[in-house]
Coordinates of C-alpha atoms in Angstrom, one line a residue:
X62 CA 116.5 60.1 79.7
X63 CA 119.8 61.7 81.0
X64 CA 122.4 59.1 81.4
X65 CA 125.2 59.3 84.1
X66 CA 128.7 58.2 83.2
X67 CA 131.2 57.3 85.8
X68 CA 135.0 56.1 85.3
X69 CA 136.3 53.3 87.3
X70 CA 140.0 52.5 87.0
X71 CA 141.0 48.6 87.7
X72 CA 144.6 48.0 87.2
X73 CA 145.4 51.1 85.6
X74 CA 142.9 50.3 82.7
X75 CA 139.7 52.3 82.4
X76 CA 136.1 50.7 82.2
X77 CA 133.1 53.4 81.8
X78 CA 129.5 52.2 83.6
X79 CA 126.7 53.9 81.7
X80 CA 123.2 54.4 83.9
X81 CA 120.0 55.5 83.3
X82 CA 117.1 56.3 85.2
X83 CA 115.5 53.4 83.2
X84 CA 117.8 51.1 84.8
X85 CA 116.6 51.9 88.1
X86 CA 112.6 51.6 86.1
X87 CA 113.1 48.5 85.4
X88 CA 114.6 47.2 88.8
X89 CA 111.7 49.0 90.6
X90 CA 109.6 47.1 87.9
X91 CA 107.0 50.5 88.6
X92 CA 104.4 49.0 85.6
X93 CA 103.1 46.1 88.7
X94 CA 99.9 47.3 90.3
X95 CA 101.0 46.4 93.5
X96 CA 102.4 50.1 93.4
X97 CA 99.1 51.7 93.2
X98 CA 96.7 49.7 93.9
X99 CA 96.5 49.9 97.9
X100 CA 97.9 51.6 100.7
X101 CA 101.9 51.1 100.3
X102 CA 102.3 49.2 103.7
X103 CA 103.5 45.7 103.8
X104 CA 101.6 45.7 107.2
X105 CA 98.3 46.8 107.0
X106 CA 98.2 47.2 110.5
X107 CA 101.2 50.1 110.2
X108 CA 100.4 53.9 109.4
X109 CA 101.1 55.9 106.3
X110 CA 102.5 59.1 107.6
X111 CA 101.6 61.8 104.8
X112 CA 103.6 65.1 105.4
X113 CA 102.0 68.3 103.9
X114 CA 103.4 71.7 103.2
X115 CA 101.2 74.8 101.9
X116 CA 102.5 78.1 100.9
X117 CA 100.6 80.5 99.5
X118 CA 101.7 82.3 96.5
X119 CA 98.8 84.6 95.5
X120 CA 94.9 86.2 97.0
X121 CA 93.3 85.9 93.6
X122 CA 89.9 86.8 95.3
X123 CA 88.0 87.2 98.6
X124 CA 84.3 88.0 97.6
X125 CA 82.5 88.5 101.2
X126 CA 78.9 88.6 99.1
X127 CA 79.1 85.0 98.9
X128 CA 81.3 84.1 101.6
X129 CA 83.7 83.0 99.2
X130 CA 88.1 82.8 99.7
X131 CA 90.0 81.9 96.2
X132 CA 93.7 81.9 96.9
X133 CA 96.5 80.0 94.6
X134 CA 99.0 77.7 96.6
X135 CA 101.8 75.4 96.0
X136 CA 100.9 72.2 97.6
X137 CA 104.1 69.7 99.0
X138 CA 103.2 66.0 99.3
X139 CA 106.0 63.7 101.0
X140 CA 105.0 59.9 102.0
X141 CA 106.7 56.4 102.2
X142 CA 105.9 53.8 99.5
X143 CA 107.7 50.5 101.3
X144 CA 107.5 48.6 98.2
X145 CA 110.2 51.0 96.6
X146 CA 113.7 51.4 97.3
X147 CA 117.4 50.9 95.4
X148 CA 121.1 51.1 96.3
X149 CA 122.5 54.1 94.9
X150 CA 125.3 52.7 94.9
X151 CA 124.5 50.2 92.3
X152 CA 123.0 52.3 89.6
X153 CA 125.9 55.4 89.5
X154 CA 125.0 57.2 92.9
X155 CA 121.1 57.8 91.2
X156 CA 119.2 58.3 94.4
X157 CA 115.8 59.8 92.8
X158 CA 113.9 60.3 90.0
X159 CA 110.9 61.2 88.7
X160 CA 107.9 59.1 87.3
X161 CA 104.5 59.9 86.3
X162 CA 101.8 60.4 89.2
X163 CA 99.4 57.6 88.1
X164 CA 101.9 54.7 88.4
X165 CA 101.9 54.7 92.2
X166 CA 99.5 55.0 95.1
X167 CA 99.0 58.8 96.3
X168 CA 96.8 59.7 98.9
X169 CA 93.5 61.1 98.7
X170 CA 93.4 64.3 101.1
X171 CA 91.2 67.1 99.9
X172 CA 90.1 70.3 101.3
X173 CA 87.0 70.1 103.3
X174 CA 85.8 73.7 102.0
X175 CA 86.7 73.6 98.6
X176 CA 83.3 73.9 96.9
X177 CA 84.7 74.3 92.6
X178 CA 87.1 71.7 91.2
X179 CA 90.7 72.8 90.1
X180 CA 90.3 72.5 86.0
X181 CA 93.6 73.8 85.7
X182 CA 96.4 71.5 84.4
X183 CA 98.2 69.5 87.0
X184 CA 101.8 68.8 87.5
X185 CA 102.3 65.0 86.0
X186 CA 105.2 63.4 87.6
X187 CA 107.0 63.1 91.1
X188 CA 110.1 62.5 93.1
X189 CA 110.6 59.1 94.2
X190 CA 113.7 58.5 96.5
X191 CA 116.2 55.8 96.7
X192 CA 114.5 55.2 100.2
X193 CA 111.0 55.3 99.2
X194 CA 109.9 58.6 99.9
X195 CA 107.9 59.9 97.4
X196 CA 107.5 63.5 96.9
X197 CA 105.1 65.4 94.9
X198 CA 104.4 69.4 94.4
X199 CA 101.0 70.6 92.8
X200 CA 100.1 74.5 92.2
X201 CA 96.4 74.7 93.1
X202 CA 93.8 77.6 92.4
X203 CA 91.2 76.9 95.4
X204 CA 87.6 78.3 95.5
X205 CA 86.7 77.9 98.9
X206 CA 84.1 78.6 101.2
X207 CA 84.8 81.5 104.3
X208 CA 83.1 82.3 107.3
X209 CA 83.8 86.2 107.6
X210 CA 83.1 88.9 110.0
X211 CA 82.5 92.1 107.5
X212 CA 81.7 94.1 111.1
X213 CA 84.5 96.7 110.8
X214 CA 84.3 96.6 106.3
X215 CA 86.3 97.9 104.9
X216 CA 88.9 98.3 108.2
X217 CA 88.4 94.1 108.0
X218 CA 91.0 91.2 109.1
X219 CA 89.8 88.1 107.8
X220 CA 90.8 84.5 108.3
X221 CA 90.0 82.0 106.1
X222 CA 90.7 78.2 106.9
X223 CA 91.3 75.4 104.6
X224 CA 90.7 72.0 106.4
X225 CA 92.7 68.5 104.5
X226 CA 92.2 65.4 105.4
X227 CA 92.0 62.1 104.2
X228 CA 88.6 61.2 102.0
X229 CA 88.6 57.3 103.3
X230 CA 91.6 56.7 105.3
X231 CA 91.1 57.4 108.9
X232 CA 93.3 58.4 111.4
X233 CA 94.5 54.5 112.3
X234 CA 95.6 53.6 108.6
X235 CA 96.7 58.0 107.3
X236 CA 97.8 60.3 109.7
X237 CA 99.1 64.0 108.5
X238 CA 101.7 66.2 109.3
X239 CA 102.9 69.7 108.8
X240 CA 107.1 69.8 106.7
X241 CA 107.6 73.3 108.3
X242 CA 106.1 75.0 111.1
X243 CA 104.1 78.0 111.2
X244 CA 106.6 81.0 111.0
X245 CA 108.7 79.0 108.6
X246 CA 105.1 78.8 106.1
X247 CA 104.5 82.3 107.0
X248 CA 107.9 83.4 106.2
X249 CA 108.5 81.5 102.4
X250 CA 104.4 82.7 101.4
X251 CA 105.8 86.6 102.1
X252 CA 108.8 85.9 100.1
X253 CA 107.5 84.2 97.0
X254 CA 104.0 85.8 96.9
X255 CA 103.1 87.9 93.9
X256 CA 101.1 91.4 94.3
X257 CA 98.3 91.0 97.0
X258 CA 95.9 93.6 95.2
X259 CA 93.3 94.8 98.2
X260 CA 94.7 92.4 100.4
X261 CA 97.6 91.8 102.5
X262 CA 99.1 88.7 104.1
X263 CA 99.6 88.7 107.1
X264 CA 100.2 85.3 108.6
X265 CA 99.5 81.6 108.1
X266 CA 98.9 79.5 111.1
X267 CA 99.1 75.4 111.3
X268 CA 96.9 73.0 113.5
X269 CA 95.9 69.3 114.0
X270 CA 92.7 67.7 114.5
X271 CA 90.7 64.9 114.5
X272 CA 87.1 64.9 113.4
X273 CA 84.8 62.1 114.1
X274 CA 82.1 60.1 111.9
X275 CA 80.2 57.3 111.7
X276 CA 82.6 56.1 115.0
X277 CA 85.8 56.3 113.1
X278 CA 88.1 59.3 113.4
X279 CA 89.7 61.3 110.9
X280 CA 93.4 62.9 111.3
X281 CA 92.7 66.6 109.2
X282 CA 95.7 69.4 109.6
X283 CA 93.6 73.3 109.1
X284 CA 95.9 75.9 107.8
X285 CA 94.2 79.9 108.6
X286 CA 95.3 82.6 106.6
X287 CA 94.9 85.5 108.2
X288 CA 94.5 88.4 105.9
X289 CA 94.0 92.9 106.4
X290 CA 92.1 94.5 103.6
X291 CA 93.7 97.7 102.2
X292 CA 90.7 100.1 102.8
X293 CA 91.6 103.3 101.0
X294 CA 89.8 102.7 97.8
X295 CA 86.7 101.9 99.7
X296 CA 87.4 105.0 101.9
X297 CA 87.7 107.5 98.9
X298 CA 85.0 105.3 96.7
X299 CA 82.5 105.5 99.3
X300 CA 83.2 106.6 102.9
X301 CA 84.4 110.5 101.9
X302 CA 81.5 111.2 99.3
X303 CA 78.7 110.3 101.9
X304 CA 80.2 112.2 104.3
X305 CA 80.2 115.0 102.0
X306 CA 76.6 114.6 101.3
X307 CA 76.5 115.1 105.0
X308 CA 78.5 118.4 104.9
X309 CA 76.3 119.8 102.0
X310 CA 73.0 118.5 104.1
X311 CA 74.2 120.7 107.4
X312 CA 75.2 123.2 104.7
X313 CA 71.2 123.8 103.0
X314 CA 70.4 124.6 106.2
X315 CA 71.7 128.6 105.7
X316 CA 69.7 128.5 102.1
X317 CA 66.4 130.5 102.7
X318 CA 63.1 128.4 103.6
X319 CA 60.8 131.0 101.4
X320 CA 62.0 129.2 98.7
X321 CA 61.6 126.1 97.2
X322 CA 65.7 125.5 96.2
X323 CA 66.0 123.7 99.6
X324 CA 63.6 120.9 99.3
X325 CA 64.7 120.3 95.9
X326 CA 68.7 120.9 97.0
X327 CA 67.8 118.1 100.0
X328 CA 65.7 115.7 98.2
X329 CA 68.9 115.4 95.4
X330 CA 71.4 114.4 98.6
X331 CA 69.0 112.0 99.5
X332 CA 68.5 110.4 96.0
X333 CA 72.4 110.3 95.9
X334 CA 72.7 108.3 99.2
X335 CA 70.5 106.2 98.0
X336 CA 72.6 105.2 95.0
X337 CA 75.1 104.6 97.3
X338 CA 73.0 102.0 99.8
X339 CA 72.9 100.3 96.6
X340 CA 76.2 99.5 96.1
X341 CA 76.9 98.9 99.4
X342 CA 74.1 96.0 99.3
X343 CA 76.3 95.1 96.2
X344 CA 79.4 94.1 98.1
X345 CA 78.4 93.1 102.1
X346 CA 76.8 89.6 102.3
X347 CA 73.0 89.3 103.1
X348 CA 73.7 87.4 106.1
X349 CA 75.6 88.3 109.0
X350 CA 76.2 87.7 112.6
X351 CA 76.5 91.3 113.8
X352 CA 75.3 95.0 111.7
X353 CA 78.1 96.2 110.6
X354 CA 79.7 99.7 111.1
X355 CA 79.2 100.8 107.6
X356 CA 75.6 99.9 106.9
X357 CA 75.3 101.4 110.7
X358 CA 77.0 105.0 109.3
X359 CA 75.4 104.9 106.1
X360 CA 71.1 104.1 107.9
X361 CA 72.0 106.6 110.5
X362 CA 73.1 109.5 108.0
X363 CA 70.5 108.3 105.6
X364 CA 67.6 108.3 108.4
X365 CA 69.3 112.2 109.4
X366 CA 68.7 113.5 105.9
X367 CA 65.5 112.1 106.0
X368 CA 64.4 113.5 108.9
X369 CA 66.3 116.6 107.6
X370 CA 64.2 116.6 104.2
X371 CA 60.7 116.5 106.7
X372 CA 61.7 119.0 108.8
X373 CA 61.8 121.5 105.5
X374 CA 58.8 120.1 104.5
X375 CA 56.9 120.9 107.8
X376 CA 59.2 124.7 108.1
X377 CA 57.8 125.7 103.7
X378 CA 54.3 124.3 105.1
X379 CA 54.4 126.9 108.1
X380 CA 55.7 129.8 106.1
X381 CA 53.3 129.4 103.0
X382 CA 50.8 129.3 105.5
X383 CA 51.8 132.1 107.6
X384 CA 52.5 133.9 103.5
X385 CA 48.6 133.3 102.5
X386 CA 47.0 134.3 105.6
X387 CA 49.3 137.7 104.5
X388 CA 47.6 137.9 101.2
X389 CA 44.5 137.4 102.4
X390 CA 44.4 139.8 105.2
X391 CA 45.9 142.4 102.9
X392 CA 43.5 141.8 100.1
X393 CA 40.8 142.0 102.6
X394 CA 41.8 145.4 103.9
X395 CA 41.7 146.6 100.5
X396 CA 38.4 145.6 99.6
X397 CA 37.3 147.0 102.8
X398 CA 39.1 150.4 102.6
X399 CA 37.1 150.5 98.8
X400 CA 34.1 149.7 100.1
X401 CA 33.9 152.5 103.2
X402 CA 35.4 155.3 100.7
X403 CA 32.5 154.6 98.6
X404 CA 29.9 154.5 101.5
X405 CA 31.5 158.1 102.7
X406 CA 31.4 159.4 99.3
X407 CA 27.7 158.7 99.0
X408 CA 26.8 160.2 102.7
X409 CA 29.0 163.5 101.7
X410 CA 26.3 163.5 98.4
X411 CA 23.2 162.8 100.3
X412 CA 23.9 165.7 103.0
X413 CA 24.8 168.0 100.3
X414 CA 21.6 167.4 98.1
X415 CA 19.3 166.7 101.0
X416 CA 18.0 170.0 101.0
X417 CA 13.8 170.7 101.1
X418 CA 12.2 173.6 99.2
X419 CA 11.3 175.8 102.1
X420 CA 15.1 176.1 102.9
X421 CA 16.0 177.1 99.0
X422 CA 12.8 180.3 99.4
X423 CA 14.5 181.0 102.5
X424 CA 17.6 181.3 101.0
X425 CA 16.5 183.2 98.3
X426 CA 15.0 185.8 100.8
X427 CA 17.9 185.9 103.2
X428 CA 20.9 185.1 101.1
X429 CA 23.0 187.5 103.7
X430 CA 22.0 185.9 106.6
X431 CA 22.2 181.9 105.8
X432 CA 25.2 182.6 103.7
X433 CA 27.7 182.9 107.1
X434 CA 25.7 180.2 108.7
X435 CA 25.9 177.6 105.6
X436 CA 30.0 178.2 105.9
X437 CA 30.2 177.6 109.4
X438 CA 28.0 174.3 109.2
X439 CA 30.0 173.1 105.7
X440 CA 33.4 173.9 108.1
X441 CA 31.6 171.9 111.1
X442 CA 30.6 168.7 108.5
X443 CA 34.4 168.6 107.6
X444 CA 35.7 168.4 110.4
X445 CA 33.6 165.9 111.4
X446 CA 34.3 163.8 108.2
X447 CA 38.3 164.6 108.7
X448 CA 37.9 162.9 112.3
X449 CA 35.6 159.8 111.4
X450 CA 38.6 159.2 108.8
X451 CA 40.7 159.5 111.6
X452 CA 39.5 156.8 113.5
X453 CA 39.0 154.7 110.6
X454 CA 42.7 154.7 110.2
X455 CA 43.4 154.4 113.4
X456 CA 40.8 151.2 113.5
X457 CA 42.9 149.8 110.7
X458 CA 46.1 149.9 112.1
X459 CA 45.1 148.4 115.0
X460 CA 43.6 145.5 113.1
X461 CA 46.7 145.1 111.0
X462 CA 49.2 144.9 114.1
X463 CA 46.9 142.2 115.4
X464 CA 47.2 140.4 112.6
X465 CA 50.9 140.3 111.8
X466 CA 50.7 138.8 115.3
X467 CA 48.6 136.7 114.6
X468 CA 50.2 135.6 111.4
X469 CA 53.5 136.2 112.7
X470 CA 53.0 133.1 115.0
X471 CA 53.7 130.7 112.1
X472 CA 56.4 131.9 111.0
X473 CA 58.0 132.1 114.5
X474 CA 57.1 128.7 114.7
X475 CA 59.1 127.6 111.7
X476 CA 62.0 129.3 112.8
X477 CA 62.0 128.0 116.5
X478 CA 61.4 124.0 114.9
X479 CA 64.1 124.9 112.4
X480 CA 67.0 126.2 115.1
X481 CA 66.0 123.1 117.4
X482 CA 66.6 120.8 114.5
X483 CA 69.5 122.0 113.3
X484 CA 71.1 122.1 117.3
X485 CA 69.8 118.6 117.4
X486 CA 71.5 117.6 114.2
X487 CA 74.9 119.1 115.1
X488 CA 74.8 117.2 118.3
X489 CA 74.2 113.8 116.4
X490 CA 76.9 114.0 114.1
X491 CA 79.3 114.9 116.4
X492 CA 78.8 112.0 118.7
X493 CA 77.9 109.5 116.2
X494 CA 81.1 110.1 113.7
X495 CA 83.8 109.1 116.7
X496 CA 81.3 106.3 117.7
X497 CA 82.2 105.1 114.3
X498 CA 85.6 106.2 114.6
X499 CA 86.4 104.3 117.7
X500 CA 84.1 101.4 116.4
X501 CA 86.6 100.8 113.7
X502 CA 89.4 100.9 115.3
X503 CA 89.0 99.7 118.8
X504 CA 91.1 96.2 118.8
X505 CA 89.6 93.3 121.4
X506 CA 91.9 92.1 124.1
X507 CA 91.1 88.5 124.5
X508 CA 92.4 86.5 127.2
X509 CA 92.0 82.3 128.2
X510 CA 90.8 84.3 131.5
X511 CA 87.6 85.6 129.4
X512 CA 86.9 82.1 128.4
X513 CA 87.1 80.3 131.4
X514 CA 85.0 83.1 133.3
X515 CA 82.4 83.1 130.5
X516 CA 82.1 78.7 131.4
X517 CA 82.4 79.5 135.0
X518 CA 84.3 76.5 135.9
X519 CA 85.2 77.7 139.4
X520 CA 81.8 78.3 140.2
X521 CA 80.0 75.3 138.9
X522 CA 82.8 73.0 139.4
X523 CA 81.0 69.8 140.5
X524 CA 79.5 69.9 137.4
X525 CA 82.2 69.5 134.9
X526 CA 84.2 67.1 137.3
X527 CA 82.0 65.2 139.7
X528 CA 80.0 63.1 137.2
X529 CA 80.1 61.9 133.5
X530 CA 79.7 65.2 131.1
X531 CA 76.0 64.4 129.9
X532 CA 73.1 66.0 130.0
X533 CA 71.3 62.7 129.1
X534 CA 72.7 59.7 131.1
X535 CA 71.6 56.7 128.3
X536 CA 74.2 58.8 126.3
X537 CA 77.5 57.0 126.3
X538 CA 80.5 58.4 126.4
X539 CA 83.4 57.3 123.6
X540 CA 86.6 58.3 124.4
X541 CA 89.5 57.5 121.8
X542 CA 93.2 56.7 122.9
X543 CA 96.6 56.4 121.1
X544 CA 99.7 55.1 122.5
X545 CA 102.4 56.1 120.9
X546 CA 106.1 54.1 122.1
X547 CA 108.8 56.5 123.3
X548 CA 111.3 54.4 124.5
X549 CA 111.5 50.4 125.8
X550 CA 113.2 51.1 129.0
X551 CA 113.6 47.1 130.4
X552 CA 112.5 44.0 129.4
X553 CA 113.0 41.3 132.5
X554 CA 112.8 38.1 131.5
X555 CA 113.1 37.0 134.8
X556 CA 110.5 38.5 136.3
X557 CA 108.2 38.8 133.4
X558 CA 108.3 42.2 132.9
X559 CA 108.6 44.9 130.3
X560 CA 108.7 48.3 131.0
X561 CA 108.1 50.6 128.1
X562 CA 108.1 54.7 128.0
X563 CA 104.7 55.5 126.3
X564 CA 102.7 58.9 125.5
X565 CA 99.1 58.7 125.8
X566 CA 96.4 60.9 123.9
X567 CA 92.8 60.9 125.1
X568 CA 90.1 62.5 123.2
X569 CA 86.3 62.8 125.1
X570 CA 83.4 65.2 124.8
X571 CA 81.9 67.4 127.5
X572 CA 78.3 68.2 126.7
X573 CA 79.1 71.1 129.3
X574 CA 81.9 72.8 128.2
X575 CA 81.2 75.0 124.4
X576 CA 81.5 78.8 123.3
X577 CA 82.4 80.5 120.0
X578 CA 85.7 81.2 119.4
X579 CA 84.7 84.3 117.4
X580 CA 83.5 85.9 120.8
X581 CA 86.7 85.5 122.0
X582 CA 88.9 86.8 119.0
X583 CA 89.4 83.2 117.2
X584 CA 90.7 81.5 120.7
X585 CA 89.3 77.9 120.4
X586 CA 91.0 75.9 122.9
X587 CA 92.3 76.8 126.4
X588 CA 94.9 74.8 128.8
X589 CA 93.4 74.2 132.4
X590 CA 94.6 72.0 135.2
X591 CA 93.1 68.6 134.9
X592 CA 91.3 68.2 138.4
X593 CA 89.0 70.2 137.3
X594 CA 87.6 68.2 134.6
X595 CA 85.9 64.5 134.6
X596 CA 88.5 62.3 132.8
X597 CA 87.8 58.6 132.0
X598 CA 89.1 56.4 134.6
X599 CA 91.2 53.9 132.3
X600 CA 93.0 51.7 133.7
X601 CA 96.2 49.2 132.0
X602 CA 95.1 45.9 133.4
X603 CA 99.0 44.3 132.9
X604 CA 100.0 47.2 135.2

């Protein structure tokens, strides 16, 4: 133990007084359990004030897949033990020291959402004061739950509560209160507070309740961390690639459809999308209030591709088909132009042979005569063959106009359902990217206004005022007071009286009066003029 030395001079000669913190120990006489057994009151019916300070020092993690908030704070304890207490004066000016924690009475606040116990070593001693005001500092790693809104992920604020109260004490024997206000909290967690990783702090904010149970009331003081996420690795991770998939989508549609490298080029994009869904399933929770943005620009773009990857299906099904009925025709043609060659051939043979055996005497006796008409009847059969070709030609040009019209129709088809698509599919992406854009980063303006117009208290004003605020009348209404002594103004004794300066506090539910603060950007409470509402109509009966 450090020992303080101090010189007193008494005529002209020199004494030295030796202290120790054990000195004051054994005055205190700390080893009774009167120190640690009970509430430290030697009224019972007197409150232990407990005054609480929280700074943050580190976001270890904020994991929105299970809703969880794990941040590292110093904690500050201060309280007043009225069964301790020493003169300075008589052991060398000591006016604190420090003692282990498990030799006086602490009390038992813990955090409401804390759902994983702090194994980490904690700090074993405390201040005590020459006055009785104990004070005692604890670094905690927290694993709490978080209700978050992931609707604008990764362009997210989140804000994360921890809720301490008292485990047994209620409000009557424990009541809590903040060291430092909210800016001056705010302020020391920016200074001290190590390397926020994806996150940054942006403010810490401080409030008082009292929860009911069981007809008792609890005093509990909520401190919010609001926190931004840093979205740039998410942005370059995630956002930028599937918008390039999108790019090299509206790109395949220049490649060529009589080819099969589009469907395959389109069906890859789509796989790589895909891989993408999958991590994004990795990170957002599977429950939330609202769709948010990025699972809406990822489905859209994924449901585009898709559609995308059908409409080449359906344009290669049109221009095989139009492609075959090609072939066909052609093949047709040729086996047809065959065929009629071989039928003229055989005609040409036929009137060339045909010829009886009266003709060949004849000719034989007039060789002269015949000769100049067998010439002019072999020029005549020529000409006759050159013009049936003629027409036969002509026949099959004909045929094969009509049929690249015909076939033609297909592939006109493909083309037309191709240029529609691909109008249709500039038009969505450029009205659905700034939907996403001003989704993001469009900021709600909330106002008390927006609440008390959403409970339309001017309109249905009897109701909140006129009668008792339940919707079933065998309910009964508990209201709680405090009094709390300001000043004692006059006391007559005269007349009997005694004037005292009090603050009242009234607490009472209204079955009519509820919304959800996270419709109206966190706002949870609103002031409004009293006359509007049903109060309880307590009386002081000494008044």
């Amino acid at each position: 133990m450090p020992l303080i030395t101090t010189l007193h001079t008494v005529d002209g000669a020199s004494c030295e007084k030796v202290c120790s913190y054990q000195d004051v120990l054994n005055h205190l006489n700390l080893t009774s359990d009167v120190f640690k057994m009970t509430r430290p009151v030697k009224d019972h019916t007197r409150t232990t004030t407990v005054q609480l300070d929280i700074i943050l020092y580190a976001i270890l993690a904020v994991i929105e897949k299970t809703q969880t908030f794990v941040p590292f704070v110093w904690a500050t304890m201060k309280w007043k033990h009225e069964y301790i207490s020493w003169d300075p004066d008589q052991f060398c000016g000591i006016n604190r020291l420090s003692i282990p924690q498990e030799l006086v009475w602490k009390p038992d606040l813990f955090i409401y959402e804390m759902i994983e116990k702090d194994d980490s070593p904690r700090n074993p001693y405390l201040y005590v004061f020459s006055d009785g005001t104990l004070f005692s500092e604890e670094d905690i790693r927290i694993v709490s739950t978080c209700q978050m809104d992931v609707y604008k992920f990764p362009f997210d604020t989140q804000r994360c509560k921890l809720s301490i109260g008292s485990a047994i004490h209620c409000v009557e024997e424990v009541r809590l209160l903040p060291i430092s206000n909210a800016s001056r909290v705010t302020q020391s967690s920016r200074e001290i507070m190590q390397p926020q990783g994806e996150w940054e702090f942006l403010q810490l904010s401080i409030s008082s309740i009292n929860s009911t149970f069981n007809d008792r009331q609890w005093d509990n003081l909520i401190y919010t961390f609001t926190m931004r996420r840093r979205p740039l690795l998410h942005v370059i991770n995630f956002l930028l690639p599937i918008l390039f998939f999108l790019t090299l989508d509206l790109a395949s549609f220049f490649i060529s459809d009589y080819r099969g490298e589009k469907l395959g080029f389109k069906v890859t994009v789509l796989l790589a999308i895909s891989v993408l869904l999958l991590i994004l399933n990795d990170i957002l929770p599977s429950m939330s209030n609202r769709t948010p943005l990025i699972a809406t620009y990822c489905i859209v773009i994924f449901a585009l591709m898709l559609l995308s990857l059908l409409e080449t299906i359906l344009v290669t099904y049109l221009m095989e088909k139009d492609s075959l009925n090609q072939h066909k025709d052609k093949h047709n043609n040729i086996k047809n132009g065959y065929r009629k060659a071989d039928d003229k051939r055989r005609t040409s043979c036929m009137c060339i042979c045909n010829v009886s055996d009266e003709d060949k005497q004849h000719e034989l006796l007039a060789v002269p005569e015949e000769a100049t008409k067998g010439i002019q009847a072999g020029e005549n059969h020529v000409l006759l063959l050159i013009l049936e070709e003629l027409k036969e030609l002509h026949e099959t040009l004909n045929r094969r106009l009509r049929f690249r019209e015909e076939a033609g129709t297909y592939a006109q088809w493909a083309s037309k359902i191709n240029n529609i698509f691909f109008i249709f599919y500039i038009i969505t992406v450029s009205l659905f990217i700034p939907f996403i854009y001003n989704g993001v980063h469009s900021e709600r303006n909330c106002s008390y206004q927006d609440v008390l117009n959403y409970l339309s208290l001017t309109k249905n004003k009897e109701v909140y005022s006129m009668t008792r605020p339940f919707r079933n009348y065998k309910h009964s209404t508990q209201v709680s007071l405090e009094v709390l002594l300001y000043a004692i103004l006059d006391v007559v004794e005269k007349d009997q009286k005694f004037i005292p300066y009090v603050w009242t506090v009234m607490r009472w539910h209204n079955e009519y009066i509820s919304w959800d603060p996270n419709q109206f950007c966190g706002t949870d409470n609103v002031s409004l003029p009293a006359e509007m509402l049903w109060k309880p109509d307590l009386t002081i009966e000494e008044m």
